Coordinates of C-alpha atoms in Angstrom, one line a residue:
M182 CA -56.1 -193.6 -51.4
I183 CA -53.7 -191.0 -52.7
L184 CA -50.8 -190.2 -50.5
M185 CA -49.0 -186.9 -50.4
R186 CA -46.0 -186.3 -48.2
S187 CA -45.5 -182.9 -46.7
G188 CA -42.6 -182.7 -44.2
L189 CA -43.2 -185.5 -41.8
R190 CA -46.9 -185.6 -42.2
L191 CA -48.8 -188.0 -44.5
Y192 CA -52.2 -187.0 -45.9
T193 CA -54.6 -189.4 -47.4
R194 CA -57.5 -188.8 -49.7
P195 CA -59.9 -191.7 -50.1
L196 CA -61.2 -192.5 -53.6
R197 CA -65.0 -192.5 -54.1
S198 CA -66.7 -195.2 -56.0
D199 CA -67.8 -192.7 -58.7
Q200 CA -64.1 -191.9 -59.3
T201 CA -63.1 -195.6 -59.9
G202 CA -66.2 -196.9 -61.8
D203 CA -66.1 -200.7 -62.1
L204 CA -62.3 -200.9 -61.7
D205 CA -61.0 -203.3 -59.1
L206 CA -58.5 -201.0 -57.5
K207 CA -56.6 -201.6 -54.3
F208 CA -54.3 -198.9 -52.9
S209 CA -51.7 -199.6 -50.2
M210 CA -49.3 -197.5 -48.2
N211 CA -46.0 -198.7 -46.9
T212 CA -42.8 -197.1 -45.6
G213 CA -40.5 -199.6 -47.2
K214 CA -39.7 -199.6 -50.9
V215 CA -39.5 -203.3 -51.3
E216 CA -42.7 -204.0 -49.4
A217 CA -44.5 -201.2 -51.3
L218 CA -43.4 -202.5 -54.7
E219 CA -44.2 -206.2 -54.1
N220 CA -47.3 -207.3 -56.1
S221 CA -47.9 -203.9 -57.5
D222 CA -49.1 -203.2 -61.1
F223 CA -48.1 -199.5 -61.1
V224 CA -46.6 -196.9 -58.8
I225 CA -47.5 -193.3 -58.7
V226 CA -44.4 -191.1 -58.0
A227 CA -44.9 -187.6 -56.7
V228 CA -41.9 -186.5 -54.7
R229 CA -39.9 -183.4 -53.7
V230 CA -36.6 -184.5 -52.5
G231 CA -35.3 -182.3 -49.7
G232 CA -38.7 -180.6 -49.2
L233 CA -39.0 -176.8 -49.3
R234 CA -35.5 -176.3 -48.1
A235 CA -34.1 -177.9 -51.3
T236 CA -36.6 -176.0 -53.4
K237 CA -35.4 -172.7 -51.9
A238 CA -31.8 -173.6 -52.6
Q239 CA -32.6 -174.6 -56.2
I240 CA -34.0 -171.2 -56.8
E241 CA -31.7 -169.0 -54.7
I242 CA -28.3 -170.5 -55.9
P243 CA -28.8 -169.6 -59.6
F244 CA -30.3 -166.2 -58.5
R245 CA -27.1 -165.3 -56.8
Y246 CA -25.4 -165.6 -60.2
G247 CA -28.0 -163.6 -62.1
A248 CA -30.3 -166.4 -63.3
V249 CA -33.9 -165.6 -62.3
S250 CA -36.4 -168.5 -62.4
I251 CA -40.1 -167.9 -62.5
V252 CA -41.0 -171.4 -61.3
G253 CA -37.7 -173.2 -61.4
D254 CA -38.9 -176.8 -61.5
S255 CA -38.5 -177.7 -65.1
T256 CA -36.2 -175.4 -67.0
G257 CA -33.2 -173.2 -66.6
P258 CA -30.5 -173.5 -63.9
S259 CA -33.1 -174.1 -61.2
G260 CA -34.7 -176.9 -63.2
K261 CA -31.3 -178.5 -63.8
L262 CA -30.6 -178.5 -60.0
K263 CA -34.0 -180.0 -59.3
A264 CA -33.5 -182.6 -62.0
I265 CA -30.2 -183.8 -60.5
T266 CA -31.9 -184.2 -57.1
E267 CA -35.1 -185.8 -58.2
I268 CA -33.5 -188.1 -60.9
T269 CA -31.2 -189.6 -58.3
A270 CA -34.0 -190.6 -56.0
I271 CA -36.3 -191.9 -58.8
L272 CA -33.6 -193.9 -60.4
D273 CA -33.0 -195.6 -57.0
L274 CA -36.7 -196.5 -57.0
A275 CA -36.6 -197.7 -60.6
W276 CA -33.6 -200.0 -59.9
T277 CA -35.4 -201.4 -56.9
H278 CA -38.4 -202.0 -59.3
E279 CA -36.1 -204.1 -61.5
D280 CA -35.3 -206.5 -58.7
V281 CA -38.7 -206.6 -56.9
S282 CA -41.3 -206.1 -59.6
P283 CA -39.9 -205.8 -63.1
N284 CA -43.3 -205.5 -64.7
T285 CA -44.4 -202.6 -62.6
M286 CA -44.9 -199.3 -64.4
I287 CA -44.0 -195.9 -62.9
L288 CA -46.5 -193.1 -63.4
N289 CA -44.3 -190.1 -62.8
H290 CA -46.0 -186.9 -61.5
T291 CA -42.7 -185.1 -60.5
N292 CA -41.1 -182.3 -62.4
P293 CA -39.0 -182.0 -64.4
V294 CA -41.2 -184.7 -66.0
A295 CA -39.3 -185.1 -69.3
A296 CA -35.8 -185.2 -67.8
I297 CA -36.9 -187.8 -65.2
C298 CA -38.7 -190.0 -67.8
T299 CA -35.7 -189.8 -70.1
A300 CA -33.3 -190.8 -67.3
V301 CA -35.4 -193.7 -66.2
H302 CA -35.8 -194.9 -69.8
M303 CA -32.1 -194.7 -70.4
A304 CA -30.8 -196.1 -67.1
S305 CA -33.3 -198.8 -66.2
K306 CA -35.6 -201.5 -67.8
I307 CA -38.7 -200.1 -66.0
D308 CA -41.5 -198.5 -68.1
I309 CA -42.3 -195.0 -67.1
V310 CA -45.1 -192.5 -68.2
G311 CA -44.9 -188.8 -67.4
L312 CA -48.0 -187.0 -66.2
C313 CA -47.7 -183.2 -66.3
H314 CA -50.3 -181.5 -64.0
G315 CA -50.2 -178.5 -66.4
Y316 CA -51.7 -180.6 -69.2
P317 CA -55.5 -180.3 -69.0
L318 CA -56.3 -184.0 -69.4
S319 CA -53.9 -185.1 -66.6
S320 CA -54.5 -182.2 -64.1
H321 CA -57.4 -184.0 -62.4
L322 CA -55.1 -187.0 -61.6

């Protein structure tokens, strides 16, 4: 199942057999980082640290100083603020990976994708792949 967190609610979407083919996939959900990472082959990361309140601040703070962001999640001052917030959380996850499951790969689906992947690559030993939802071949993931 694919998990999406919105506020305090968790939503699940079961995978149909026609989506997985002959793959032997097992998905699990856990609230603890260590337990979630044990015996995993890869981890899909899609987070928004601070929720909509943080997103609002990341857009409004630069706006007060004349920097207008159209989206504000990848570039410009808003993207930089988002990068600082998201990178901190994802690096914490990557460092936990190093201790618990060093061969686990992160599949990152969080913007700013390039900044996050670069930070994890430079600051940890964990492999990471960035998946941009705006790229046609990865948008169905």
